[in-house]
Amino acid sequence: MKNFLKVFWILFVSLLFTTSCGDFSFNLNVENPEHPSDEILAKTTPLFNNAGTILNRWYLTVHGYVGPGMMLKTMADVATCSWGMFGVNNMSSEPRKAWNNNSNYPYSRATENYFDRLYKLLADANELIKFAEISSENEDADLVLLMGKVGQAFSVGYLSLVFDRVWISDENGMVGENPVDYKQGMTWALQKLDEAIELATTKQISVPETWLPGGGGSNERFVAFLNSMGARMMVGNLRNKAQKENIDWNRVLNYTNNGLATDFEIYMDDETWYDLLNTYMVYPGWARVDMRIVHMMDPNTPDYWTDDIEMLPESMSDDARLATDYQYLSNNNFRPTRGKYHFSSYRYSRLDYYISEWTTNLVEFSLSEN
């Protein structure tokens, strides 16, 4: 019986092979929709929709509650706050502490979230460029390519503003085997920004309102915004006085001269676009303006809240900004045990319209900054 089964299977397999060989194709250029090639993928992937998320994802990351923005404001003595809020109290305490880079640090997400989201943005921007070049015949290819280059510039640029070293990759893969320092990272980011400016200018590309709500997407406005961003990233990347003296100020001037002539605003719909950073930094009961800033507008007001101060009177300075952009507070709600140097008699009120309306235009880049 065993021998019979062996013979049967040999004859069956031979017959099957003989009858199917004639139909067997040796052509290797067969489209496989389960594992498509880059060319197929470029035609089927919703590039247009992916490109439309680049600016929004960058904005939500750098304006996020879970990020380094709040603690950097307090570290710089621009704002003051003694609450926990992702390292705000820890990093503004005096004397200053080094950042705790251990993964078990309670506020490690302040940098991890920023780090992860910007590198994801860079990876997606690289993919956009790769597929846009493959689909160059598509009428939207230039717009997709522009968003890819903007994504590269903004992601690596903002990583360089915060971290000492940056890993760089582009549409061709990793750039170098090791991370570069923040200066090299910013140089690379500005190169990509310049490419984006040239592309947008040459091709007269405008950004759809659905991608950048608030009226800033016209070609002229967006190109001006990109130039102003170049100045912001260059100057913001300085770490010390020596770098400030040696920066290429002519390049900064070129960016600003080609930059914004009016405030650049983005429409906050409170669903897709919102600013949690400024919400918590200006909302009553949360952060306040550091006394150092108040002192700059009124030298008669101390720049530091010492332990012997119970309350400070309202400033009598004729600086109009104290009346239009700031609100005097007659008491403090911070805990004295965390250091009275956190105390302040003013909060920033210029954005009260935003934290009351929520759905409104909000300035991302002011003319005064440019």
Short mmCIF file of C-alpha atoms in Angstrom, two decimals:
data_model
loop_
_atom_site.label_atom_id
_atom_site.label_comp_id
_atom_site.label_asym_id
_atom_site.label_seq_id
_atom_site.Cartn_x
_atom_site.Cartn_y
_atom_site.Cartn_z
CA MET A 1 0.00 0.00 0.00
CA LYS A 2 2.85 2.40 0.87
CA ASN A 3 4.53 1.79 -2.47
CA PHE A 4 1.25 2.39 -4.30
CA LEU A 5 0.82 5.81 -2.57
CA LYS A 6 4.38 6.84 -3.45
CA VAL A 7 3.83 6.00 -7.13
CA PHE A 8 0.46 7.81 -7.11
CA TRP A 9 1.91 11.06 -5.70
CA ILE A 10 4.85 11.00 -8.11
CA LEU A 11 2.49 10.65 -11.09
CA PHE A 12 0.13 13.34 -9.70
CA VAL A 13 2.89 15.92 -9.15
CA SER A 14 4.40 15.16 -12.57
CA LEU A 15 1.03 15.62 -14.26
CA LEU A 16 0.41 18.88 -12.38
CA PHE A 17 3.81 20.27 -13.33
CA THR A 18 3.39 19.24 -16.99
CA THR A 19 -0.03 20.85 -17.39
CA SER A 20 0.85 24.10 -15.55
CA CYS A 21 4.28 24.83 -17.03
CA GLY A 22 2.77 26.20 -20.19
CA ASP A 23 0.84 28.77 -18.19
CA PHE A 24 3.78 29.73 -15.97
CA SER A 25 5.24 33.21 -16.67
CA PHE A 26 8.90 34.03 -16.18
CA ASN A 27 8.20 37.79 -16.39
CA LEU A 28 9.43 39.37 -13.14
CA ASN A 29 7.93 42.82 -13.85
CA VAL A 30 4.55 42.03 -12.34
CA GLU A 31 2.71 44.55 -10.18
CA ASN A 32 2.02 43.22 -6.73
CA PRO A 33 -0.63 45.39 -5.03
CA GLU A 34 0.16 43.78 -1.68
CA HIS A 35 3.74 45.11 -1.84
CA PRO A 36 3.69 47.95 -4.37
CA SER A 37 6.74 49.66 -5.78
CA ASP A 38 7.57 53.27 -4.99
CA GLU A 39 6.11 54.34 -8.34
CA ILE A 40 2.79 52.64 -7.60
CA LEU A 41 2.80 53.88 -4.03
CA ALA A 42 3.39 57.45 -5.16
CA LYS A 43 0.22 57.28 -7.23
CA THR A 44 -1.95 55.64 -4.59
CA THR A 45 -0.73 57.15 -1.31
CA PRO A 46 -2.78 60.17 -0.23
CA LEU A 47 0.23 62.47 -0.47
CA PHE A 48 -1.91 65.54 -0.70
CA ASN A 49 -3.62 64.79 2.62
CA ASN A 50 -0.36 63.89 4.35
CA ALA A 51 1.29 67.08 3.16
CA GLY A 52 -1.62 69.03 4.55
CA THR A 53 -0.78 67.95 8.12
CA ILE A 54 2.84 69.15 8.19
CA LEU A 55 2.28 72.71 9.43
CA ASN A 56 -0.40 71.70 11.89
CA ARG A 57 1.71 68.96 13.47
CA TRP A 58 4.70 71.28 13.80
CA TYR A 59 2.51 73.93 15.44
CA LEU A 60 0.83 71.58 17.91
CA THR A 61 4.23 70.17 18.92
CA VAL A 62 5.96 73.47 19.64
CA HIS A 63 2.81 74.99 21.19
CA GLY A 64 1.96 71.87 23.17
CA TYR A 65 1.31 71.54 26.89
CA VAL A 66 3.45 68.40 27.00
CA GLY A 67 6.70 69.94 25.82
CA PRO A 68 9.65 72.11 26.86
CA GLY A 69 8.02 75.45 26.02
CA MET A 70 6.68 76.32 29.47
CA MET A 71 9.80 75.42 31.38
CA LEU A 72 11.99 77.29 28.90
CA LYS A 73 9.90 80.43 29.44
CA THR A 74 10.37 80.21 33.21
CA MET A 75 14.05 79.26 32.94
CA ALA A 76 14.58 82.41 30.87
CA ASP A 77 12.78 84.54 33.48
CA VAL A 78 10.25 85.65 30.90
CA ALA A 79 7.43 84.00 32.80
CA THR A 80 7.27 82.69 36.35
CA CYS A 81 5.38 79.77 37.85
CA SER A 82 5.85 77.51 40.87
CA TRP A 83 3.45 74.78 39.74
CA GLY A 84 4.78 71.40 38.57
CA MET A 85 3.55 71.36 34.96
CA PHE A 86 6.24 69.31 33.18
CA GLY A 87 9.32 70.64 34.92
CA VAL A 88 8.27 74.30 35.16
CA ASN A 89 8.93 74.52 38.91
CA ASN A 90 11.97 72.26 38.87
CA MET A 91 13.74 74.06 36.04
CA SER A 92 12.99 77.59 37.29
CA SER A 93 14.05 76.89 40.87
CA GLU A 94 17.03 78.80 42.25
CA PRO A 95 19.80 77.95 42.10
CA ARG A 96 19.15 76.43 38.69
CA LYS A 97 19.25 72.65 38.30
CA ALA A 98 20.56 70.54 35.45
CA TRP A 99 17.88 68.80 33.41
CA ASN A 100 17.16 65.29 34.67
CA ASN A 101 17.54 63.16 31.56
CA ASN A 102 16.55 59.85 33.16
CA SER A 103 13.52 58.12 31.70
CA ASN A 104 12.00 57.72 35.18
CA TYR A 105 11.99 61.49 35.79
CA PRO A 106 8.32 62.47 36.34
CA TYR A 107 8.50 65.21 33.70
CA SER A 108 10.61 63.37 31.12
CA ARG A 109 7.73 63.62 28.63
CA ALA A 110 8.47 67.34 28.35
CA THR A 111 11.42 66.48 26.11
CA GLU A 112 10.43 62.98 24.96
CA ASN A 113 7.16 64.14 23.41
CA TYR A 114 8.86 67.03 21.61
CA PHE A 115 11.71 64.76 20.46
CA ASP A 116 9.47 61.96 19.19
CA ARG A 117 6.95 64.15 17.37
CA LEU A 118 9.52 66.26 15.54
CA TYR A 119 11.46 63.21 14.38
CA LYS A 120 8.20 61.62 13.18
CA LEU A 121 7.50 64.86 11.33
CA LEU A 122 10.97 64.70 9.74
CA ALA A 123 10.43 61.08 8.65
CA ASP A 124 7.09 61.93 7.05
CA ALA A 125 8.53 65.03 5.37
CA ASN A 126 11.28 62.87 3.86
CA GLU A 127 8.69 60.48 2.47
CA LEU A 128 6.74 63.36 0.94
CA ILE A 129 9.81 64.58 -0.92
CA LYS A 130 10.68 61.11 -2.18
CA PHE A 131 7.21 60.40 -3.51
CA ALA A 132 6.68 63.93 -4.83
CA GLU A 133 9.77 63.55 -6.99
CA ILE A 134 8.47 60.24 -8.32
CA SER A 135 5.07 61.81 -9.06
CA SER A 136 6.50 64.95 -10.62
CA GLU A 137 3.83 64.86 -13.34
CA ASN A 138 1.12 65.32 -10.71
CA GLU A 139 -0.20 68.89 -10.59
CA ASP A 140 0.09 68.88 -6.79
CA ALA A 141 3.68 67.58 -6.73
CA ASP A 142 5.26 71.00 -6.21
CA LEU A 143 3.02 71.77 -3.25
CA VAL A 144 3.75 68.36 -1.72
CA LEU A 145 7.47 68.90 -2.31
CA LEU A 146 7.27 72.33 -0.65
CA MET A 147 5.60 70.88 2.44
CA GLY A 148 8.27 68.20 2.59
CA LYS A 149 11.07 70.76 2.60
CA VAL A 150 9.25 72.94 5.15
CA GLY A 151 8.80 69.86 7.33
CA GLN A 152 12.52 69.08 7.10
CA ALA A 153 13.47 72.66 7.98
CA PHE A 154 11.03 73.13 10.84
CA SER A 155 11.63 69.74 12.45
CA VAL A 156 15.45 69.80 12.44
CA GLY A 157 15.48 73.54 13.13
CA TYR A 158 13.35 73.25 16.25
CA LEU A 159 15.23 70.16 17.42
CA SER A 160 18.44 72.19 17.14
CA LEU A 161 16.93 74.98 19.23
CA VAL A 162 16.46 72.62 22.19
CA PHE A 163 18.95 69.74 21.98
CA ASP A 164 22.75 69.76 21.83
CA ARG A 165 22.93 67.06 19.15
CA VAL A 166 20.61 66.19 16.29
CA TRP A 167 20.22 63.18 14.02
CA ILE A 168 19.61 64.22 10.43
CA SER A 169 17.93 62.26 7.65
CA ASP A 170 16.50 63.22 4.29
CA GLU A 171 14.65 61.55 1.46
CA ASN A 172 17.76 59.43 0.73
CA GLY A 173 18.17 58.13 4.26
CA MET A 174 20.46 59.02 7.16
CA VAL A 175 22.83 61.94 6.66
CA GLY A 176 26.04 60.71 8.27
CA GLU A 177 26.39 57.91 10.77
CA ASN A 178 26.32 60.01 13.93
CA PRO A 179 24.34 62.95 15.29
CA VAL A 180 25.69 66.43 14.63
CA ASP A 181 25.84 69.34 17.05
CA TYR A 182 23.05 71.93 17.16
CA LYS A 183 24.99 74.41 15.02
CA GLN A 184 25.40 71.92 12.18
CA GLY A 185 21.80 70.86 12.64
CA MET A 186 20.60 74.45 12.21
CA THR A 187 22.85 74.93 9.17
CA TRP A 188 21.17 71.94 7.54
CA ALA A 189 17.69 73.15 8.54
CA LEU A 190 18.32 76.61 7.07
CA GLN A 191 19.53 75.03 3.85
CA LYS A 192 16.22 73.18 3.56
CA LEU A 193 14.36 76.37 4.46
CA ASP A 194 16.17 78.26 1.68
CA GLU A 195 15.22 75.50 -0.76
CA ALA A 196 11.61 75.83 0.34
CA ILE A 197 11.71 79.61 -0.12
CA GLU A 198 13.23 79.27 -3.58
CA LEU A 199 10.69 76.62 -4.62
CA ALA A 200 7.71 78.59 -3.33
CA THR A 201 8.98 81.79 -4.97
CA THR A 202 9.89 80.25 -8.32
CA LYS A 203 6.73 78.16 -8.65
CA GLN A 204 4.47 80.79 -7.04
CA ILE A 205 3.04 78.16 -4.70
CA SER A 206 0.32 79.06 -2.23
CA VAL A 207 -0.76 76.94 0.72
CA PRO A 208 -4.45 75.93 0.92
CA GLU A 209 -6.55 77.60 3.62
CA THR A 210 -7.47 74.17 4.98
CA TRP A 211 -3.77 73.50 5.62
CA LEU A 212 -3.01 76.91 7.12
CA PRO A 213 -6.19 78.70 8.22
CA GLY A 214 -6.18 82.40 8.90
CA GLY A 215 -5.20 83.91 5.58
CA GLY A 216 -1.46 83.24 5.70
CA GLY A 217 -1.27 80.76 2.86
CA SER A 218 -1.01 83.13 -0.11
CA ASN A 219 2.32 82.88 -1.87
CA GLU A 220 3.52 86.32 -0.83
CA ARG A 221 2.49 85.88 2.81
CA PHE A 222 3.85 82.36 3.15
CA VAL A 223 7.21 83.21 1.59
CA ALA A 224 7.50 86.18 3.95
CA PHE A 225 6.66 83.89 6.88
CA LEU A 226 9.37 81.41 5.86
CA ASN A 227 11.92 84.23 5.68
CA SER A 228 10.96 85.47 9.14
CA MET A 229 11.25 81.91 10.42
CA GLY A 230 14.81 81.83 9.08
CA ALA A 231 15.68 84.85 11.20
CA ARG A 232 13.95 83.34 14.25
CA MET A 233 15.80 80.05 13.98
CA MET A 234 19.19 81.68 13.36
CA VAL A 235 18.99 84.05 16.31
CA GLY A 236 17.23 81.56 18.57
CA ASN A 237 19.99 79.02 18.09
CA LEU A 238 22.62 81.22 19.77
CA ARG A 239 23.92 79.83 23.07
CA ASN A 240 26.30 82.53 24.33
CA LYS A 241 27.69 86.02 23.82
CA ALA A 242 30.53 84.89 21.56
CA GLN A 243 28.10 83.24 19.15
CA LYS A 244 25.97 86.37 19.17
CA GLU A 245 28.96 88.44 18.09
CA ASN A 246 29.97 86.01 15.34
CA ILE A 247 26.58 85.26 13.80
CA ASP A 248 26.09 86.19 10.14
CA TRP A 249 23.93 89.24 10.84
CA ASN A 250 23.79 90.09 7.11
CA ARG A 251 21.99 86.81 6.54
CA VAL A 252 19.62 87.56 9.41
CA LEU A 253 18.98 90.99 7.90
CA ASN A 254 18.27 89.43 4.51
CA TYR A 255 15.68 87.13 6.08
CA THR A 256 14.01 89.99 7.95
CA ASN A 257 14.03 92.33 4.95
CA ASN A 258 12.21 89.63 2.99
CA GLY A 259 10.08 88.76 5.98
CA LEU A 260 6.73 89.82 7.36
CA ALA A 261 5.39 93.37 7.06
CA THR A 262 2.39 92.61 9.31
CA ASP A 263 1.55 90.10 12.04
CA PHE A 264 1.29 86.51 10.80
CA GLU A 265 -1.84 84.93 12.22
CA ILE A 266 -3.29 81.42 12.27
CA TYR A 267 -6.95 80.71 12.90
CA MET A 268 -7.57 78.62 16.01
CA ASP A 269 -10.67 76.45 15.55
CA ASP A 270 -10.21 74.82 18.99
CA GLU A 271 -10.38 71.37 17.40
CA THR A 272 -7.50 70.98 14.96
CA TRP A 273 -5.64 74.20 15.73
CA TYR A 274 -5.13 75.36 19.33
CA ASP A 275 -2.35 76.81 21.48
CA LEU A 276 -2.05 75.00 24.80
CA LEU A 277 1.34 76.57 25.57
CA ASN A 278 -0.02 80.09 25.62
CA THR A 279 -3.25 78.95 27.25
CA TYR A 280 -1.49 77.74 30.38
CA MET A 281 1.07 80.54 30.39
CA VAL A 282 -1.55 83.31 30.41
CA TYR A 283 -4.64 81.75 31.99
CA PRO A 284 -5.52 83.34 35.37
CA GLY A 285 -4.20 81.24 38.25
CA TRP A 286 -1.38 79.66 36.28
CA ALA A 287 1.81 81.43 35.13
CA ARG A 288 2.63 85.11 35.53
CA VAL A 289 5.07 87.59 34.04
CA ASP A 290 8.50 87.49 35.67
CA MET A 291 9.33 90.65 37.64
CA ARG A 292 12.43 91.05 35.49
CA ILE A 293 10.17 91.91 32.54
CA VAL A 294 8.07 94.33 34.58
CA HIS A 295 11.26 96.04 35.77
CA MET A 296 12.35 96.56 32.15
CA MET A 297 9.20 98.63 31.61
CA ASP A 298 9.30 100.28 35.01
CA PRO A 299 12.75 100.64 36.64
CA ASN A 300 11.03 101.75 39.87
CA THR A 301 9.58 98.26 40.26
CA PRO A 302 12.05 95.64 41.60
CA ASP A 303 13.19 92.98 39.18
CA TYR A 304 13.14 90.29 41.85
CA TRP A 305 10.66 89.33 44.55
CA THR A 306 12.61 88.96 47.78
CA ASP A 307 11.42 87.24 50.95
CA ASP A 308 10.83 90.54 52.77
CA ILE A 309 8.30 91.79 50.18
CA GLU A 310 4.67 91.24 51.14
CA MET A 311 3.00 92.97 48.19
CA LEU A 312 4.00 95.37 45.44
CA PRO A 313 1.89 98.35 44.39
CA GLU A 314 0.68 98.78 40.84
CA SER A 315 3.27 100.37 38.59
CA MET A 316 2.89 104.07 37.85
CA SER A 317 5.06 103.88 34.76
CA ASP A 318 3.84 105.66 31.63
CA ASP A 319 4.82 102.64 29.51
CA ALA A 320 1.54 102.00 27.68
CA ARG A 321 2.17 98.27 27.47
CA LEU A 322 1.62 97.84 31.19
CA ALA A 323 -1.94 99.03 30.63
CA THR A 324 -2.69 97.30 27.34
CA ASP A 325 -0.81 93.99 27.55
CA TYR A 326 -0.52 93.28 31.27
CA GLN A 327 -2.85 93.02 34.26
CA TYR A 328 -1.89 94.05 37.78
CA LEU A 329 -2.65 91.51 40.54
CA SER A 330 -2.81 92.50 44.19
CA ASN A 331 -2.07 89.04 45.60
CA ASN A 332 -0.16 85.85 44.86
CA ASN A 333 -1.39 82.27 44.76
CA PHE A 334 2.00 80.55 44.51
CA ARG A 335 3.29 78.59 47.50
CA PRO A 336 5.88 80.58 49.46
CA THR A 337 7.62 77.34 50.47
CA ARG A 338 8.62 76.85 46.84
CA GLY A 339 10.41 80.17 46.81
CA LYS A 340 8.98 83.67 46.88
CA TYR A 341 11.22 84.52 43.94
CA HIS A 342 8.42 82.96 41.88
CA PHE A 343 6.03 85.71 42.96
CA SER A 344 4.87 88.42 40.59
CA SER A 345 2.34 91.24 40.60
CA TYR A 346 1.47 90.98 36.90
CA ARG A 347 0.08 88.50 34.42
CA TYR A 348 0.12 88.71 30.62
CA SER A 349 -3.32 89.82 29.45
CA ARG A 350 -2.77 90.53 25.77
CA LEU A 351 -4.11 87.09 24.86
CA ASP A 352 -7.26 87.32 26.98
CA TYR A 353 -9.30 87.49 23.80
CA TYR A 354 -8.00 84.04 22.86
CA ILE A 355 -8.66 82.34 26.20
CA SER A 356 -12.19 83.74 26.19
CA GLU A 357 -13.16 83.23 22.55
CA TRP A 358 -11.02 80.16 21.70
CA THR A 359 -12.02 80.31 18.02
CA THR A 360 -10.11 83.28 16.66
CA ASN A 361 -6.97 84.30 14.83
CA LEU A 362 -3.82 84.09 16.95
CA VAL A 363 -0.48 85.72 16.12
CA GLU A 364 2.25 83.15 15.48
CA PHE A 365 4.90 85.61 14.25
CA SER A 366 4.52 89.28 15.10
CA LEU A 367 5.83 92.19 13.08
CA SER A 368 7.67 93.37 16.18
CA GLU A 369 9.56 90.05 16.38
CA ASN A 370 10.60 90.37 12.77
#
